[in-house]
mmCIF file of C-alpha atoms in Angstrom:
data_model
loop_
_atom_site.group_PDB
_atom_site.id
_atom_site.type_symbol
_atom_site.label_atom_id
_atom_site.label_comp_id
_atom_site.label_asym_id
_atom_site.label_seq_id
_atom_site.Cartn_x
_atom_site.Cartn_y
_atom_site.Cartn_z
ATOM 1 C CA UNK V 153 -11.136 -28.797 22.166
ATOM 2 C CA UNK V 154 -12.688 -25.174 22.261
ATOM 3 C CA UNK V 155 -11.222 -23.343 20.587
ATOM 4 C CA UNK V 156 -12.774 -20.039 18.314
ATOM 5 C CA UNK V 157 -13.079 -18.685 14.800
ATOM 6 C CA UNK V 158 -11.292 -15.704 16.528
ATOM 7 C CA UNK V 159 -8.412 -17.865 17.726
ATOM 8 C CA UNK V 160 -7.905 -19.438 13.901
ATOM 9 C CA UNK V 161 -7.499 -16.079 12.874
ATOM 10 C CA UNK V 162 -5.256 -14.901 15.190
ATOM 11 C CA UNK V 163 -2.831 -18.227 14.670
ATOM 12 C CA UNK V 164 -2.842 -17.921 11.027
ATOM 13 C CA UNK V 165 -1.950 -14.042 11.012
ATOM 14 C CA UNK V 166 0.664 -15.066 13.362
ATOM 15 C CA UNK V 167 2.308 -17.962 11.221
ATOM 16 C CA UNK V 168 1.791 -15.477 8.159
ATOM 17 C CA UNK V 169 3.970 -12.831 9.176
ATOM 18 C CA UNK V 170 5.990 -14.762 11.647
ATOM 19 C CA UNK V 171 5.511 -12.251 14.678
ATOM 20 C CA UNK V 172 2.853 -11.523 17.029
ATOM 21 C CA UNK V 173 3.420 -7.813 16.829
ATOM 22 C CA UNK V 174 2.599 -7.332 12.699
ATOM 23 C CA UNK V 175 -0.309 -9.971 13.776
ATOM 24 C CA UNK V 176 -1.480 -7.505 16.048
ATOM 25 C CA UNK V 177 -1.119 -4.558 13.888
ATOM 26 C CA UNK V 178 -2.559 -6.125 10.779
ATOM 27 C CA UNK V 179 -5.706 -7.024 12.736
ATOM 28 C CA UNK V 180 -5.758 -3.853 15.042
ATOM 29 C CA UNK V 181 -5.814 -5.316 18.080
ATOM 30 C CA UNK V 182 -3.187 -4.998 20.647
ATOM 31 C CA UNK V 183 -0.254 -7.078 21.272
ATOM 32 C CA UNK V 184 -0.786 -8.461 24.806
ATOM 33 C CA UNK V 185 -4.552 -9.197 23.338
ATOM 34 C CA UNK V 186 -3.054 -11.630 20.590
ATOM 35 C CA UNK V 187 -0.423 -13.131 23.165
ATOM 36 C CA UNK V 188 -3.361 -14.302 25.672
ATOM 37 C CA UNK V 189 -5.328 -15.287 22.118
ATOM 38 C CA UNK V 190 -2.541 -17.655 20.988
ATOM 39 C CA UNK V 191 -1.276 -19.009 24.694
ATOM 40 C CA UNK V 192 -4.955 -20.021 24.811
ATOM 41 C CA UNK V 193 -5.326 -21.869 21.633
ATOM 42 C CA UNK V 194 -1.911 -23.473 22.177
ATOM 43 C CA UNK V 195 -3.132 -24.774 25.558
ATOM 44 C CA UNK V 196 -5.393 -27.258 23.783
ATOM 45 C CA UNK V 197 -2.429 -29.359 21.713
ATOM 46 C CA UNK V 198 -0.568 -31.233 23.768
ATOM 47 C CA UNK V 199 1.809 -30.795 20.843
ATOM 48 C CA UNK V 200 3.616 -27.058 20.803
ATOM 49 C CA UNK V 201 2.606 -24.870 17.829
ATOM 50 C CA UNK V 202 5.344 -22.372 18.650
ATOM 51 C CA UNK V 203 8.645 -21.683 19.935
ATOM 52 C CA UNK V 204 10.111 -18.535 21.237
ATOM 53 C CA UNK V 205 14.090 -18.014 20.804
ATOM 54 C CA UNK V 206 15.225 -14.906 22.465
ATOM 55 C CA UNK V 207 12.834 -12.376 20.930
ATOM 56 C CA UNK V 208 11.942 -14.231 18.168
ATOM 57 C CA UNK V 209 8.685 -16.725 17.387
ATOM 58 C CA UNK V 210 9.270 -19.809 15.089
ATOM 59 C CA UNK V 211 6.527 -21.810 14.331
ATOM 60 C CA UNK V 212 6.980 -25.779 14.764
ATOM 61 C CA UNK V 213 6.065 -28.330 11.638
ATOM 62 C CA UNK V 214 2.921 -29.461 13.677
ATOM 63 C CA UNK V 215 1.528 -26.057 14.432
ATOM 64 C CA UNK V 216 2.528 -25.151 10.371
ATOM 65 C CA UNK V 217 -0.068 -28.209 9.789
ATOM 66 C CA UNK V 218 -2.445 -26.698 11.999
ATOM 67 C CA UNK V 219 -2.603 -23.137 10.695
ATOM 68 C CA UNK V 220 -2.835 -25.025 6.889
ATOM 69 C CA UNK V 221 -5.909 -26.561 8.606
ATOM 70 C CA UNK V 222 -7.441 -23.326 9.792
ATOM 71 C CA UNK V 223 -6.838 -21.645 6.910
ATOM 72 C CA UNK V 224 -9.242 -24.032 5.369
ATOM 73 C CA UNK V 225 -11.484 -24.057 8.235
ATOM 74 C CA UNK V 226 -11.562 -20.217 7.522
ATOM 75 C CA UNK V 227 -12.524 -20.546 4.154
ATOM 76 C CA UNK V 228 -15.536 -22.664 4.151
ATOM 77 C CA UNK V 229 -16.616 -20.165 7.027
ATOM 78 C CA UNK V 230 -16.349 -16.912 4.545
ATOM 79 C CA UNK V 231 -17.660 -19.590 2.004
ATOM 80 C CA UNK V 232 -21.021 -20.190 3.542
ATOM 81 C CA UNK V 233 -21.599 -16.251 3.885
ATOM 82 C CA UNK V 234 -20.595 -15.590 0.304
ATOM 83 C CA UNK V 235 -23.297 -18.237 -0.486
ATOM 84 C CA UNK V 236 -25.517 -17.035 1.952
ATOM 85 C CA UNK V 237 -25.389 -13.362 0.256
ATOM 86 C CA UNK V 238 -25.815 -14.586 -3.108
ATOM 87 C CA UNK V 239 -28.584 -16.710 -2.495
ATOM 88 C CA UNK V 240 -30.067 -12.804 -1.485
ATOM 89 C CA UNK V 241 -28.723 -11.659 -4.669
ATOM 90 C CA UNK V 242 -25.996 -9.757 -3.671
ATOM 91 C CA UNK V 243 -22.659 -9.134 -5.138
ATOM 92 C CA UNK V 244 -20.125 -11.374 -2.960
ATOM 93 C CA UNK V 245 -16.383 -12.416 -2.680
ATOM 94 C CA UNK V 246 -13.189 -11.139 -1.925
ATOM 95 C CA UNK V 247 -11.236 -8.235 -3.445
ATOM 96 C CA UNK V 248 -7.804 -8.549 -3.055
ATOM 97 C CA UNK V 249 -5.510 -5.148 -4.098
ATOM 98 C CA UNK V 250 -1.826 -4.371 -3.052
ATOM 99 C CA UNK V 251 -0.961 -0.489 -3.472
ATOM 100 C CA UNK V 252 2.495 1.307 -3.069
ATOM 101 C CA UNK V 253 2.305 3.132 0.095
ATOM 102 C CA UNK V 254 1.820 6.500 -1.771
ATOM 103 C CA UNK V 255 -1.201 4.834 -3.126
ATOM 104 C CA UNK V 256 -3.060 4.839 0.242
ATOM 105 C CA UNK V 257 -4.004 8.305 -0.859
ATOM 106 C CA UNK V 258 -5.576 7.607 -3.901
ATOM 107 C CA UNK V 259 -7.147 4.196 -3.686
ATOM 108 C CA UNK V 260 -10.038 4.907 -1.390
ATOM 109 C CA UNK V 261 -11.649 7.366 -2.983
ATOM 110 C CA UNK V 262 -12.063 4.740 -6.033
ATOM 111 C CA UNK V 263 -13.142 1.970 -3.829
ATOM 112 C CA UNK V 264 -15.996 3.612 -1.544
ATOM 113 C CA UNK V 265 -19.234 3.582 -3.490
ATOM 114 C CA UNK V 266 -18.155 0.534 -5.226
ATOM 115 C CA UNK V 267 -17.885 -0.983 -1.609
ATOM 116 C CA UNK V 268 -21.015 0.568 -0.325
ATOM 117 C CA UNK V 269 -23.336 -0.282 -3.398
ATOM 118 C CA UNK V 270 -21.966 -4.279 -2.750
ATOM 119 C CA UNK V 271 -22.084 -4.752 1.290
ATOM 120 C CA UNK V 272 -21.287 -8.555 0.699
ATOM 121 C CA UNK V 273 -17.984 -8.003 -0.698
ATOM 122 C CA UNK V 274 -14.935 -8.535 1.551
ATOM 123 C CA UNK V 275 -11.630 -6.105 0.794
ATOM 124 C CA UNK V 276 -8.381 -6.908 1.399
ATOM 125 C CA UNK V 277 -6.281 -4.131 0.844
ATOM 126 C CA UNK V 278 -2.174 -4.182 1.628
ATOM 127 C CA UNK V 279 0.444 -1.069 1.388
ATOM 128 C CA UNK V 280 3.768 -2.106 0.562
ATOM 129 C CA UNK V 281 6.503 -0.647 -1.313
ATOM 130 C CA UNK V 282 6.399 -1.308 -4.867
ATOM 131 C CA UNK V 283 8.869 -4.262 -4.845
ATOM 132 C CA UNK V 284 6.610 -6.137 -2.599
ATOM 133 C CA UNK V 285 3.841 -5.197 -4.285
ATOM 134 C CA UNK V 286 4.997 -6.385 -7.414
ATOM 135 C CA UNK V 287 6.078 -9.885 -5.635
ATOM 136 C CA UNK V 288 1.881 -9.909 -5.078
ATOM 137 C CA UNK V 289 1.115 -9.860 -8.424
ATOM 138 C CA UNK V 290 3.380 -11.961 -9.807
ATOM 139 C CA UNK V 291 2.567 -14.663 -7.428
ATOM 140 C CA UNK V 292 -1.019 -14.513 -8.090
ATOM 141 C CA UNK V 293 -1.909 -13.690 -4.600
ATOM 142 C CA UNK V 294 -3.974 -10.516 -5.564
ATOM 143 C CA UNK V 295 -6.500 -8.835 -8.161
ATOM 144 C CA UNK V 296 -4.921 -5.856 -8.565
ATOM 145 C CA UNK V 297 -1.808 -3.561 -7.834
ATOM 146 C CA UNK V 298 -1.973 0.152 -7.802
ATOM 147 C CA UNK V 299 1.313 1.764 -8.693
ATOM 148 C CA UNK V 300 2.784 4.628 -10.653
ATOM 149 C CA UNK V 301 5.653 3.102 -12.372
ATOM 150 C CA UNK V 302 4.795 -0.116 -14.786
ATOM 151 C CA UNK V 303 6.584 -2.776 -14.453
ATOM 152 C CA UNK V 304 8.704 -3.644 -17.244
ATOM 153 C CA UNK V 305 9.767 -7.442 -16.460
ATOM 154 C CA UNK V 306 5.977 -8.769 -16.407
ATOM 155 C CA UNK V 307 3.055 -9.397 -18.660
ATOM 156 C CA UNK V 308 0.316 -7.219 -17.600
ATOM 157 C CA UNK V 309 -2.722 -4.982 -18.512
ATOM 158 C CA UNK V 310 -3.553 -1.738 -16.743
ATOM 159 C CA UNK V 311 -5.818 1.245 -16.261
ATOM 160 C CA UNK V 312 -4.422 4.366 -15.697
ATOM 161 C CA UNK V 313 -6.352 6.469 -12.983
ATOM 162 C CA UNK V 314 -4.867 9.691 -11.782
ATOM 163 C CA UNK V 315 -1.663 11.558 -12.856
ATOM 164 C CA UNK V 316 0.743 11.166 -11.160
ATOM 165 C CA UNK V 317 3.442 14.875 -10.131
ATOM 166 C CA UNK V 318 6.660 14.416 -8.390
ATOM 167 C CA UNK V 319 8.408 18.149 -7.167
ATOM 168 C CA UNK V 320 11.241 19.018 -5.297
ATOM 169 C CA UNK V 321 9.532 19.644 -1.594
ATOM 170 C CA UNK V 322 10.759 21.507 1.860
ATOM 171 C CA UNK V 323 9.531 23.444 4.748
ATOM 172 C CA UNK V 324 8.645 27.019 4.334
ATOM 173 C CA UNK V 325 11.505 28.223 6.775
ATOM 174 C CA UNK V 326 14.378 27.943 4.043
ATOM 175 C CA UNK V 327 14.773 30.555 0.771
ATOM 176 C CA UNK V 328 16.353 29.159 -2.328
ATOM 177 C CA UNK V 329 17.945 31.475 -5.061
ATOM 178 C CA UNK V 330 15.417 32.746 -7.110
ATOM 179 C CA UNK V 331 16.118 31.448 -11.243
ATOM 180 C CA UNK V 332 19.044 29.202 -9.702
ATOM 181 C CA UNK V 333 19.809 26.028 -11.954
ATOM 182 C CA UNK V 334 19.265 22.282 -10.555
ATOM 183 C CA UNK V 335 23.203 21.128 -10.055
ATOM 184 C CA UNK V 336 23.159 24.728 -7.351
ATOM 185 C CA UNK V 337 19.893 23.659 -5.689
ATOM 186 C CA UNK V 338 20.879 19.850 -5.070
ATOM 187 C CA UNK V 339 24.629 20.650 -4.112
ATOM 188 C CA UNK V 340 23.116 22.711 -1.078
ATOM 189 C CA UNK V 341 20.684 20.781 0.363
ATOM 190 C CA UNK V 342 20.411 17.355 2.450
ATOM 191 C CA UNK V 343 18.672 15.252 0.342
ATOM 192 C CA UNK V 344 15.980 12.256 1.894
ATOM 193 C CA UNK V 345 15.343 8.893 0.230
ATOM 194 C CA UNK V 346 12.700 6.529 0.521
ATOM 195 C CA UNK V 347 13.975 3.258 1.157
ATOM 196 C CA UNK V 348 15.232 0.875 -1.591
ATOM 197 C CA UNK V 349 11.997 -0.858 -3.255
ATOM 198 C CA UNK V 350 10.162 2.238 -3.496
ATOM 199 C CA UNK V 351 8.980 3.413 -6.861
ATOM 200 C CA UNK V 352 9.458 6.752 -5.332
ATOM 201 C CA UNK V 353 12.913 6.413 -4.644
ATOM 202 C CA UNK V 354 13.406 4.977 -8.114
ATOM 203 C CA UNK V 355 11.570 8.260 -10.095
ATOM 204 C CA UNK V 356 13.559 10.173 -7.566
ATOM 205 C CA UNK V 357 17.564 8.276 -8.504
ATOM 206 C CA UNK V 358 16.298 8.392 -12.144
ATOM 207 C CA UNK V 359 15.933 12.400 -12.277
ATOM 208 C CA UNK V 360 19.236 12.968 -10.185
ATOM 209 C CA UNK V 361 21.320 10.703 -12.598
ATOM 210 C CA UNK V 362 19.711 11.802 -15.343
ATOM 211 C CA UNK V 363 20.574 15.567 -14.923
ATOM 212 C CA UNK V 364 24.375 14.344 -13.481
ATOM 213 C CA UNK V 365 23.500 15.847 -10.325
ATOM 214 C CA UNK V 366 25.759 15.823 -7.379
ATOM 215 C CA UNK V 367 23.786 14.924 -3.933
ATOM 216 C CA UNK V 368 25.196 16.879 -1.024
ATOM 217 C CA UNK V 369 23.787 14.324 1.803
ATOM 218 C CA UNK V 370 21.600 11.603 1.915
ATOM 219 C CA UNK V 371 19.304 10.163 4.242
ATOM 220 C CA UNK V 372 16.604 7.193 3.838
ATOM 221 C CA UNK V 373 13.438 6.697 5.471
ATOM 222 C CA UNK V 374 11.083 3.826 5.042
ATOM 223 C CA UNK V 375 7.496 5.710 4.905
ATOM 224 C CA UNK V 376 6.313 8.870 2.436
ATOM 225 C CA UNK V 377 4.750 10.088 6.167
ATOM 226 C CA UNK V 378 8.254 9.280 7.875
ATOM 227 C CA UNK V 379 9.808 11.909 4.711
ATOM 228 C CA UNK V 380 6.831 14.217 5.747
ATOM 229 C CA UNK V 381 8.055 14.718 8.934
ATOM 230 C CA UNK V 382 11.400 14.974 8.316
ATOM 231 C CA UNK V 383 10.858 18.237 5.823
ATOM 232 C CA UNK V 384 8.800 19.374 8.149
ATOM 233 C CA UNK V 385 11.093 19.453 10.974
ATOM 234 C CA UNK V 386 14.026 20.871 8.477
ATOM 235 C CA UNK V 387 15.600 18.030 8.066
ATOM 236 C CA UNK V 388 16.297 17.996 4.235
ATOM 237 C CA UNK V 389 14.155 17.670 1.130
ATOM 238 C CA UNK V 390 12.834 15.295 -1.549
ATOM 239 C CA UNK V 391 11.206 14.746 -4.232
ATOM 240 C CA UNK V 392 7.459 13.823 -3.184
ATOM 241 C CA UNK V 393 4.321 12.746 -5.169
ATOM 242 C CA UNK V 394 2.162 16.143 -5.278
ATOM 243 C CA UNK V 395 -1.154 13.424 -3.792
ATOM 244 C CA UNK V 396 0.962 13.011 -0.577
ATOM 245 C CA UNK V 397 1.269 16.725 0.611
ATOM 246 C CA UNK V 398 -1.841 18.376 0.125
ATOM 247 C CA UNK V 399 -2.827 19.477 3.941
ATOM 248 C CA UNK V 400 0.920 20.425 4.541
ATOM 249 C CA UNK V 401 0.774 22.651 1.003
ATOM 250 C CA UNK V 402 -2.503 24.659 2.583
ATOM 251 C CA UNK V 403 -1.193 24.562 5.787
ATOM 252 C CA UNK V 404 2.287 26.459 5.190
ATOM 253 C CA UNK V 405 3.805 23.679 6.522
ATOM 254 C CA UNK V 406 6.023 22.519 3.205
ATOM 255 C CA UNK V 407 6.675 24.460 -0.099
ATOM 256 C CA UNK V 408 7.390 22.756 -3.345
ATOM 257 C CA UNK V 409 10.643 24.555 -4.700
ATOM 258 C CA UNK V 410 10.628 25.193 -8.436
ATOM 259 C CA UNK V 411 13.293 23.168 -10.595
ATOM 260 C CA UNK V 412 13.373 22.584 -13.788
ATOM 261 C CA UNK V 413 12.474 19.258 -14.893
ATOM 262 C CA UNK V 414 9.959 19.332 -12.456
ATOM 263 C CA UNK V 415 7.491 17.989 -11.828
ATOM 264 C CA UNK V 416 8.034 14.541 -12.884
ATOM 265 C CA UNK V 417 4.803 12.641 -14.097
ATOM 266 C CA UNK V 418 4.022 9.234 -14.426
ATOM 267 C CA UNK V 419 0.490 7.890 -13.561
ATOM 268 C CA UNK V 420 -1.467 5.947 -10.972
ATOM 269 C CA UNK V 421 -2.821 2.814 -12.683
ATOM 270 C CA UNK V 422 -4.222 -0.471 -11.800
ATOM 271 C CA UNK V 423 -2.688 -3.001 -13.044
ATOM 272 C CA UNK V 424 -3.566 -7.051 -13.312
ATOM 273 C CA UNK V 425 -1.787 -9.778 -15.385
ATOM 274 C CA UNK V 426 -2.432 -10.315 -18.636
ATOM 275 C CA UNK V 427 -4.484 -12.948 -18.704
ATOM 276 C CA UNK V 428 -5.890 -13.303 -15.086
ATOM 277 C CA UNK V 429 -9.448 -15.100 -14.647
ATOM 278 C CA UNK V 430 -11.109 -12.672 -13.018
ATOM 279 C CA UNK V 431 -13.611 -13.328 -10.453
ATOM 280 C CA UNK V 432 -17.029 -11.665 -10.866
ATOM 281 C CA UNK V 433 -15.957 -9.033 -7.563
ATOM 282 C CA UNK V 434 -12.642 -7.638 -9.370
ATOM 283 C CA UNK V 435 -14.393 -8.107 -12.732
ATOM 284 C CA UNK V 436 -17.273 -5.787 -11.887
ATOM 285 C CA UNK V 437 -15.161 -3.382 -9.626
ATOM 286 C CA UNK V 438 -12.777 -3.216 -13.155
ATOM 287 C CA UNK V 439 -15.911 -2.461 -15.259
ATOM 288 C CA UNK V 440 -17.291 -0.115 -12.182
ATOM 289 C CA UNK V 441 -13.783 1.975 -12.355
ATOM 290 C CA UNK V 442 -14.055 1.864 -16.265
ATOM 291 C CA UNK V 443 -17.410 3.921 -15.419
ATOM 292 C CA UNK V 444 -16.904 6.073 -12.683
ATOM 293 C CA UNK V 445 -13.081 7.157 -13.028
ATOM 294 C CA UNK V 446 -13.509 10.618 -14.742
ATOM 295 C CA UNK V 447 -16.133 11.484 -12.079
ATOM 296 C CA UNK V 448 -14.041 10.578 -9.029
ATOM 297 C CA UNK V 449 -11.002 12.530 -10.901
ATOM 298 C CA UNK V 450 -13.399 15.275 -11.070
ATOM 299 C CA UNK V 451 -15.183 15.205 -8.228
ATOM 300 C CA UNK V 452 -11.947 14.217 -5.329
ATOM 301 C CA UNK V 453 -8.679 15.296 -7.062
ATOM 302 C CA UNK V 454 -10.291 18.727 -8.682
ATOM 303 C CA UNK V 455 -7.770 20.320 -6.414
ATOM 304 C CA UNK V 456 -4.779 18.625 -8.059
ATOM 305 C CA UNK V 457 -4.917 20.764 -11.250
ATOM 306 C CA UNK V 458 -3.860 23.773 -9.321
ATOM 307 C CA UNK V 459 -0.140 22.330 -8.956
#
């Protein structure tokens, strides 16, 4: 057998989200590229590690043995270059964070000079909606979760990063009634959802019910850049985090329409379970974002205070 560290990858990915097209676009290559990856690790069993049925890819019990076996194989690989880092002194390991897709705004800016002061540490960063998320912390799979609702149904500690501002947001091309109350504003216009999971969605139901408002239409897309679109085009409106909008606000694309109520805050916190043994990588990045917080605020999101 010759097979690669390349081709381990690629199987894994593949048995991990059951589809050679998330494989491909979790490791940013391109489908046909994985295909000809896997058909030529498969080619060295004489045992099939997959099946395809219709459009669909099932994975047999032998080739589940073999990506459990690569996984290892994997392992001892990033292993021996975490030791070979610290035996240089350096800071090494994996980070593992999950983030609400809304957070894909925010979480960067508090990871880069952590990541570039520690060039031996590995992230793994996933965008989900919060439900999923959640599932990722509860399981123990990750470090951390950024989200801007806390759960209420699990044992956890938290640091709270950024503020988090919800308003009511269209394009520029529609004129609302100047002083006009919330239940006159809502029965108008077609309102957009994100799908069912999202904390966004979940702010958003909470502030309609609360104020017994009646929704005129409703639509649901599955991506805060999917809702973008659609206001932009003149589609509807929603209620969008303030973080999301930013270039659209400057650019006269989208206009956030005063209601009262509004905005809605929360925060942005990152959250672990109570509890959790951390490793020495989340441990320092936690005491590095203890530090540096109030200067990224300051320094990245100075522009936020003007909303």
């Amino acid at each position: 057998m010759n097979y690669t560290l390349n081709q381990l990858q690629i199987f894994l990915k593949i048995v991990q989200t059951q589809s050679v097209t998330k494989a491909a676009e979790e490791l940013h290559l391109t489908q046909p590229a994985v295909s000809i990856q896997l058909k030529n690790f498969q080619d060295q069993f004489d045992i099939p590690l997959t099946e395809v049925l219709g459009r669909k890819i099932y994975i047999t019990d032998f080739g589940r043995e073999i990506a459990v076996a690569a996984e290892n194989i994997i392992n001892q690989v990033y292993a021996i270059n975490y030791k070979t880092q610290a035996f240089k002194g350096q800071l090494t390991g994996r980070l593992k964070i999950s983030i609400v897709s809304t957070g894909k705004y925010i979480m960067p800016y508090f990871l880069t000079s952590f990541m570039q002061k520690h060039a031996g540490i590995e992230l793994m960063m996933d965008v989900a909606n919060k439900n999923m998320v959640i599932e990722s912390l509860e399981n123990n799979e990750i470090d951390f979760a950024l989200v801007s609702i806390l759960p209420s149904n699990l044992n956890i500690e938290y640091l709270e990063l950024l503020q988090n501002k919800l308003y009511l947001v269209g394009n520029t091309a529609i004129k609302t009634k100047k002083n006009a109350k919330p239940e006159e504003i809502f029965s108008d216009l077609p309102l957009i959802f994100r799908e069912k999971g999202s904390g966004t969605r979940q702010t958003m139901v909470k502030f309609i019910e609360g104020n017994n408002l009646s929704v005129l239409k409703k639509m649901e897309l599955t991506s805060n850049e999917a809702v973008k679109q659609a206001l932009i085009a003149g589609l509807g409106y929603s209620i969008m985090p303030l973080i999301g909008i930013r270039n659209e606000l400057q650019n006269n694309e989208l206009q956030i329409i005063p209601v009262k109520g509004l905005p809605i805050t929360t925060n942005w916190s990152l959250i672990w379970l109570k509890g959790k043994k951390h490793s020495p990588v989340s441990l320092s990045f936690l005491e590095y974002l203890k530090l540096e917080k109030s200067e990224i605020v300051k320094k990245t999101f100075s522009w936020y205070e003007n909303y």
